[in-house]
Structure formats: C-alpha cells, structure tokens
CSV table of N, CA and C in Angstrom, one decimal:
chain,number,residue,atom,x,y,z
R,1,MET,N,0.8,-1.1,0.2
R,1,MET,CA,0.0,-0.3,0.0
R,1,MET,C,1.0,1.3,0.1
R,2,ARG,N,0.8,2.2,-0.8
R,2,ARG,CA,1.2,3.1,-0.6
R,2,ARG,C,0.6,4.6,-0.4
R,3,LEU,N,1.6,5.1,0.5
R,3,LEU,CA,1.1,6.3,1.5
R,3,LEU,C,1.6,7.5,0.7
R,4,LEU,N,0.2,8.9,0.9
R,4,LEU,CA,0.1,9.9,0.3
R,4,LEU,C,0.7,10.7,1.3
R,5,PRO,N,1.3,11.8,1.3
R,5,PRO,CA,2.1,12.7,2.3
R,5,PRO,C,0.7,13.8,2.7
R,6,VAL,N,0.5,13.8,3.5
R,6,VAL,CA,-0.5,14.5,4.9
R,6,VAL,C,-0.3,16.0,4.2
R,7,VAL,N,-1.3,16.7,3.5
R,7,VAL,CA,-1.2,18.2,3.3
R,7,VAL,C,-2.1,19.0,4.0
R,8,ALA,N,-1.7,20.2,5.0
R,8,ALA,CA,-2.5,20.5,5.7
R,8,ALA,C,-3.3,21.8,5.3
R,9,ARG,N,-4.3,21.7,5.4
R,9,ARG,CA,-5.0,22.8,5.4
R,9,ARG,C,-5.4,23.9,6.2
R,10,VAL,N,-4.8,25.1,5.6
R,10,VAL,CA,-4.7,26.4,6.8
R,10,VAL,C,-5.5,27.3,6.2
R,11,GLY,N,-6.2,27.1,4.8
R,11,GLY,CA,-6.8,28.4,4.6
R,11,GLY,C,-6.1,29.1,3.4
R,12,THR,N,-4.9,28.7,2.7
R,12,THR,CA,-4.0,29.5,2.2
R,12,THR,C,-4.5,29.0,0.6
R,13,PRO,N,-5.0,29.8,0.0
R,13,PRO,CA,-5.6,29.7,-1.3
R,13,PRO,C,-4.1,29.1,-2.2
R,14,LEU,N,-4.6,28.4,-3.1
R,14,LEU,CA,-3.6,28.4,-4.2
R,14,LEU,C,-2.9,29.6,-5.1
R,15,ALA,N,-1.7,29.7,-5.3
R,15,ALA,CA,-1.3,30.9,-5.8
R,15,ALA,C,-1.8,30.4,-7.4
R,16,ALA,N,-2.1,31.5,-8.0
R,16,ALA,CA,-2.7,31.4,-9.5
R,16,ALA,C,-1.6,32.4,-10.2
R,17,PRO,N,-1.1,31.8,-11.3
R,17,PRO,CA,0.2,32.8,-12.1
R,17,PRO,C,-0.7,33.7,-12.8
R,18,ASP,N,0.1,35.0,-12.7
R,18,ASP,CA,-0.1,36.1,-13.5
R,18,ASP,C,-0.4,36.2,-14.4
R,19,THR,N,0.5,35.1,-15.4
R,19,THR,CA,0.7,35.1,-16.5
R,19,THR,C,-0.5,34.7,-17.4
R,20,LEU,N,-2.0,34.6,-17.0
R,20,LEU,CA,-3.0,34.3,-17.6
R,20,LEU,C,-3.6,35.2,-18.2
R,21,ALA,N,-2.8,36.3,-18.4
R,21,ALA,CA,-3.8,37.5,-18.8
R,21,ALA,C,-4.1,37.5,-20.3
R,22,ALA,N,-5.1,37.7,-20.8
R,22,ALA,CA,-5.4,37.7,-22.1
R,22,ALA,C,-4.7,38.5,-23.1
R,23,PRO,N,-4.1,38.1,-24.4
R,23,PRO,CA,-3.6,38.8,-25.3
R,23,PRO,C,-4.1,40.0,-25.8
R,24,MET,N,-3.3,41.1,-26.0
R,24,MET,CA,-3.9,42.2,-26.5
R,24,MET,C,-4.9,42.0,-27.5
R,25,ARG,N,-5.6,42.9,-27.6
R,25,ARG,CA,-6.9,42.8,-29.1
R,25,ARG,C,-6.1,43.6,-29.9
R,26,THR,N,-6.8,43.1,-31.0
R,26,THR,CA,-6.2,44.0,-32.3
R,26,THR,C,-6.7,45.5,-32.0
R,27,VAL,N,-7.9,46.1,-31.7
R,27,VAL,CA,-7.8,47.3,-31.6
R,27,VAL,C,-7.2,48.1,-30.3
R,28,ASP,N,-6.7,47.6,-29.4
R,28,ASP,CA,-5.7,48.0,-28.8
R,28,ASP,C,-4.4,48.2,-29.1
R,29,ARG,N,-4.2,47.2,-30.2
R,29,ARG,CA,-2.8,47.3,-30.6
R,29,ARG,C,-2.6,48.3,-31.8
R,30,VAL,N,-4.0,48.6,-32.7
R,30,VAL,CA,-4.1,49.5,-33.5
R,30,VAL,C,-3.8,50.9,-32.6
R,31,ALA,N,-4.6,51.0,-31.7
R,31,ALA,CA,-4.3,52.1,-30.7
R,31,ALA,C,-3.1,52.4,-30.1
R,32,ALA,N,-2.5,51.8,-29.9
R,32,ALA,CA,-1.0,51.7,-29.6
R,32,ALA,C,0.0,52.2,-30.5
R,33,VAL,N,-0.3,51.7,-31.7
R,33,VAL,CA,0.4,52.0,-33.0
R,33,VAL,C,0.4,53.3,-33.5
R,34,LEU,N,-1.0,53.8,-33.5
R,34,LEU,CA,-1.7,55.3,-33.3
R,34,LEU,C,-0.9,56.3,-32.6
R,35,ALA,N,-0.9,55.8,-31.4
R,35,ALA,CA,-0.3,56.7,-30.2
R,35,ALA,C,1.2,56.8,-30.4
R,36,ALA,N,1.8,55.8,-30.9
R,36,ALA,CA,3.4,55.9,-31.0
R,36,ALA,C,3.6,57.0,-32.5
R,37,GLU,N,2.9,56.6,-33.3
R,37,GLU,CA,3.1,57.2,-34.9
R,37,GLU,C,1.4,57.8,-35.5
R,38,PRO,N,1.3,59.2,-34.9
R,38,PRO,CA,-0.1,59.5,-35.2
R,38,PRO,C,-0.6,59.7,-36.3
R,39,ASP,N,0.3,60.1,-37.5
R,39,ASP,CA,0.3,60.3,-38.5
R,39,ASP,C,0.5,58.8,-39.7
R,40,ALA,N,0.6,57.3,-38.8
R,40,ALA,CA,0.4,56.7,-39.5
R,40,ALA,C,-0.7,56.2,-40.6
R,41,THR,N,-0.5,55.7,-42.0
R,41,THR,CA,-1.4,55.5,-42.9
R,41,THR,C,-2.0,54.0,-42.5
R,42,PRO,N,-3.1,53.7,-42.9
R,42,PRO,CA,-4.0,52.3,-42.5
R,42,PRO,C,-2.8,50.8,-43.1
R,43,ALA,N,-1.8,51.3,-43.9
R,43,ALA,CA,-0.9,50.5,-44.9
R,43,ALA,C,0.0,50.4,-43.7
R,44,GLN,N,0.7,51.2,-43.3
R,44,GLN,CA,1.7,51.2,-42.2
R,44,GLN,C,1.5,50.8,-40.9
R,45,VAL,N,0.1,51.1,-40.5
R,45,VAL,CA,-0.3,50.2,-39.6
R,45,VAL,C,-0.3,48.7,-39.5
R,46,ALA,N,-0.9,48.4,-40.6
R,46,ALA,CA,-1.0,46.9,-41.1
R,46,ALA,C,0.1,46.4,-41.0
R,47,ALA,N,1.1,47.0,-41.8
R,47,ALA,CA,2.4,46.4,-41.9
R,47,ALA,C,3.2,46.1,-40.8
R,48,ARG,N,3.1,47.3,-39.7
R,48,ARG,CA,3.4,47.2,-38.7
R,48,ARG,C,3.1,45.8,-37.7
R,49,LEU,N,1.7,45.8,-37.4
R,49,LEU,CA,0.8,45.0,-36.9
R,49,LEU,C,1.1,43.3,-37.5
R,50,GLY,N,1.5,43.0,-38.8
R,50,GLY,CA,1.5,41.9,-39.3
R,50,GLY,C,-0.1,41.5,-39.9
R,51,VAL,N,-0.9,42.5,-39.9
R,51,VAL,CA,-2.2,42.3,-40.2
R,51,VAL,C,-2.5,42.6,-41.9
R,52,SER,N,-3.8,42.5,-42.2
R,52,SER,CA,-4.1,42.9,-43.6
R,52,SER,C,-4.6,44.3,-43.5
R,53,GLU,N,-4.6,45.3,-44.4
R,53,GLU,CA,-4.9,46.6,-44.3
R,53,GLU,C,-6.5,46.4,-44.0
R,54,ARG,N,-6.9,45.4,-44.7
R,54,ARG,CA,-8.1,46.0,-44.1
R,54,ARG,C,-8.5,45.8,-42.9
R,55,THR,N,-7.8,44.8,-42.1
R,55,THR,CA,-8.2,44.2,-40.6
R,55,THR,C,-7.7,45.9,-40.0
R,56,ALA,N,-6.7,46.3,-40.5
R,56,ALA,CA,-6.2,47.9,-39.6
R,56,ALA,C,-7.4,48.7,-40.1
R,57,ARG,N,-8.0,48.8,-41.1
R,57,ARG,CA,-8.8,49.7,-41.3
R,57,ARG,C,-10.2,49.7,-40.5
R,58,ARG,N,-10.4,48.2,-40.2
R,58,ARG,CA,-11.7,48.1,-39.4
R,58,ARG,C,-11.4,48.8,-37.9
R,59,TYR,N,-10.3,49.0,-37.1
R,59,TYR,CA,-10.0,49.1,-35.9
R,59,TYR,C,-9.6,50.9,-36.1
R,60,LEU,N,-9.3,51.4,-37.4
R,60,LEU,CA,-8.7,53.0,-37.1
R,60,LEU,C,-10.2,53.5,-36.6
R,61,PRO,N,-9.6,54.7,-35.9
R,61,PRO,CA,-10.9,55.7,-35.6
R,61,PRO,C,-11.4,56.4,-36.8
R,62,ALA,N,-12.5,56.7,-37.1
R,62,ALA,CA,-12.9,57.6,-37.9
R,62,ALA,C,-12.0,58.7,-38.6
R,63,ASP,N,-11.3,59.6,-37.5
R,63,ASP,CA,-10.7,60.7,-37.9
R,63,ASP,C,-9.8,60.1,-38.6
R,64,LYS,N,-9.3,59.0,-38.5
R,64,LYS,CA,-8.0,58.5,-39.5
R,64,LYS,C,-8.4,58.1,-40.5
R,65,MET,N,-9.3,57.9,-40.7
R,65,MET,CA,-9.9,57.2,-42.1
R,65,MET,C,-9.2,58.1,-43.2
R,66,PRO,N,-8.6,57.7,-44.4
R,66,PRO,CA,-8.8,58.4,-45.5
R,66,PRO,C,-9.8,58.6,-45.9
R,67,SER,N,-10.2,59.7,-46.7
R,67,SER,CA,-11.5,59.7,-47.6
R,67,SER,C,-11.6,58.7,-48.6
R,68,ARG,N,-13.0,58.5,-49.1
R,68,ARG,CA,-13.1,57.2,-50.1
R,68,ARG,C,-12.7,58.1,-51.5
R,69,ARG,N,-12.3,57.6,-52.4
R,69,ARG,CA,-12.5,58.2,-53.9
R,69,ARG,C,-13.9,57.9,-54.6
R,70,ARG,N,-14.2,59.2,-55.0
R,70,ARG,CA,-15.5,59.0,-55.6
R,70,ARG,C,-15.3,57.7,-56.8
R,71,GLN,N,-16.8,57.3,-56.7
R,71,GLN,CA,-16.9,56.2,-57.8
R,71,GLN,C,-17.1,56.9,-59.1
R,72,SER,N,-16.3,56.3,-60.1
R,72,SER,CA,-16.5,56.8,-61.6
R,72,SER,C,-17.8,56.1,-62.0
R,73,SER,N,-18.1,55.3,-61.2
R,73,SER,CA,-19.7,54.5,-62.4
R,73,SER,C,-20.6,55.3,-61.9
R,74,ARG,N,-20.8,56.4,-61.1
R,74,ARG,CA,-21.6,57.0,-61.1
R,74,ARG,C,-22.0,58.3,-62.1
R,75,ALA,N,-23.1,58.3,-62.5
R,75,ALA,CA,-23.5,59.3,-63.6
R,75,ALA,C,-23.5,60.9,-63.3
R,76,PRO,N,-22.8,61.8,-63.9
R,76,PRO,CA,-22.5,63.0,-63.6
R,76,PRO,C,-24.5,63.6,-63.3
R,77,ALA,N,-24.4,64.6,-62.8
R,77,ALA,CA,-25.7,65.3,-62.5
R,77,ALA,C,-26.1,66.2,-63.9
R,78,MET,N,-27.2,66.3,-64.1
R,78,MET,CA,-27.6,66.6,-65.4
R,78,MET,C,-27.9,68.2,-65.1
R,79,ALA,N,-27.2,68.8,-66.2
R,79,ALA,CA,-27.7,70.1,-66.0
R,79,ALA,C,-29.2,70.9,-66.3
R,80,THR,N,-29.7,71.5,-65.1
R,80,THR,CA,-30.8,72.2,-66.1
R,80,THR,C,-30.8,73.6,-66.7
R,81,GLY,N,-31.3,73.6,-67.6
R,81,GLY,CA,-31.1,75.4,-68.4
R,81,GLY,C,-31.7,75.4,-69.0
C-alpha cells in the first residue's frame, strides 16, 4: 500500500499565476501604433502589426480614415437650363 503525504489545510489559497492575462486585442494594438505614430497610414499600421490593411482599417478611428475616392461609375448630375 502506498501512503500519500498529508497536506495541511490552513486556508491559504493556491497561488494563481499572473501570466494568464489575455493577449492584446487588435483594437488595442492599433491604438498603440497610432499613439506612437499619429500620422501612420492604414497600410503602415497593417505592416507594423502583421495584419491585412482591411483589418487595420476596421479598427482605425473615423478621424484617421482617409476619405474614399468618388466612384467613377456614378453618372454626373444633369444640368438644367
């Protein structure tokens, strides 16, 4: 028969490791890049984080987004005269 050691129960909780923190979310990573480089373009942010430009654009604040080009398929307004 094998005897197991007796463990005293004194009420001390088991120590949980502090390294179980969740990894940074993409939105936080984008914000960190923009804090370091405020004038970074979406392409630069994407390259720095190793994500696609589309992903970087998704998490950029509205004031950092470049304006969209006008669609050329749109018909010009007709002049009345």
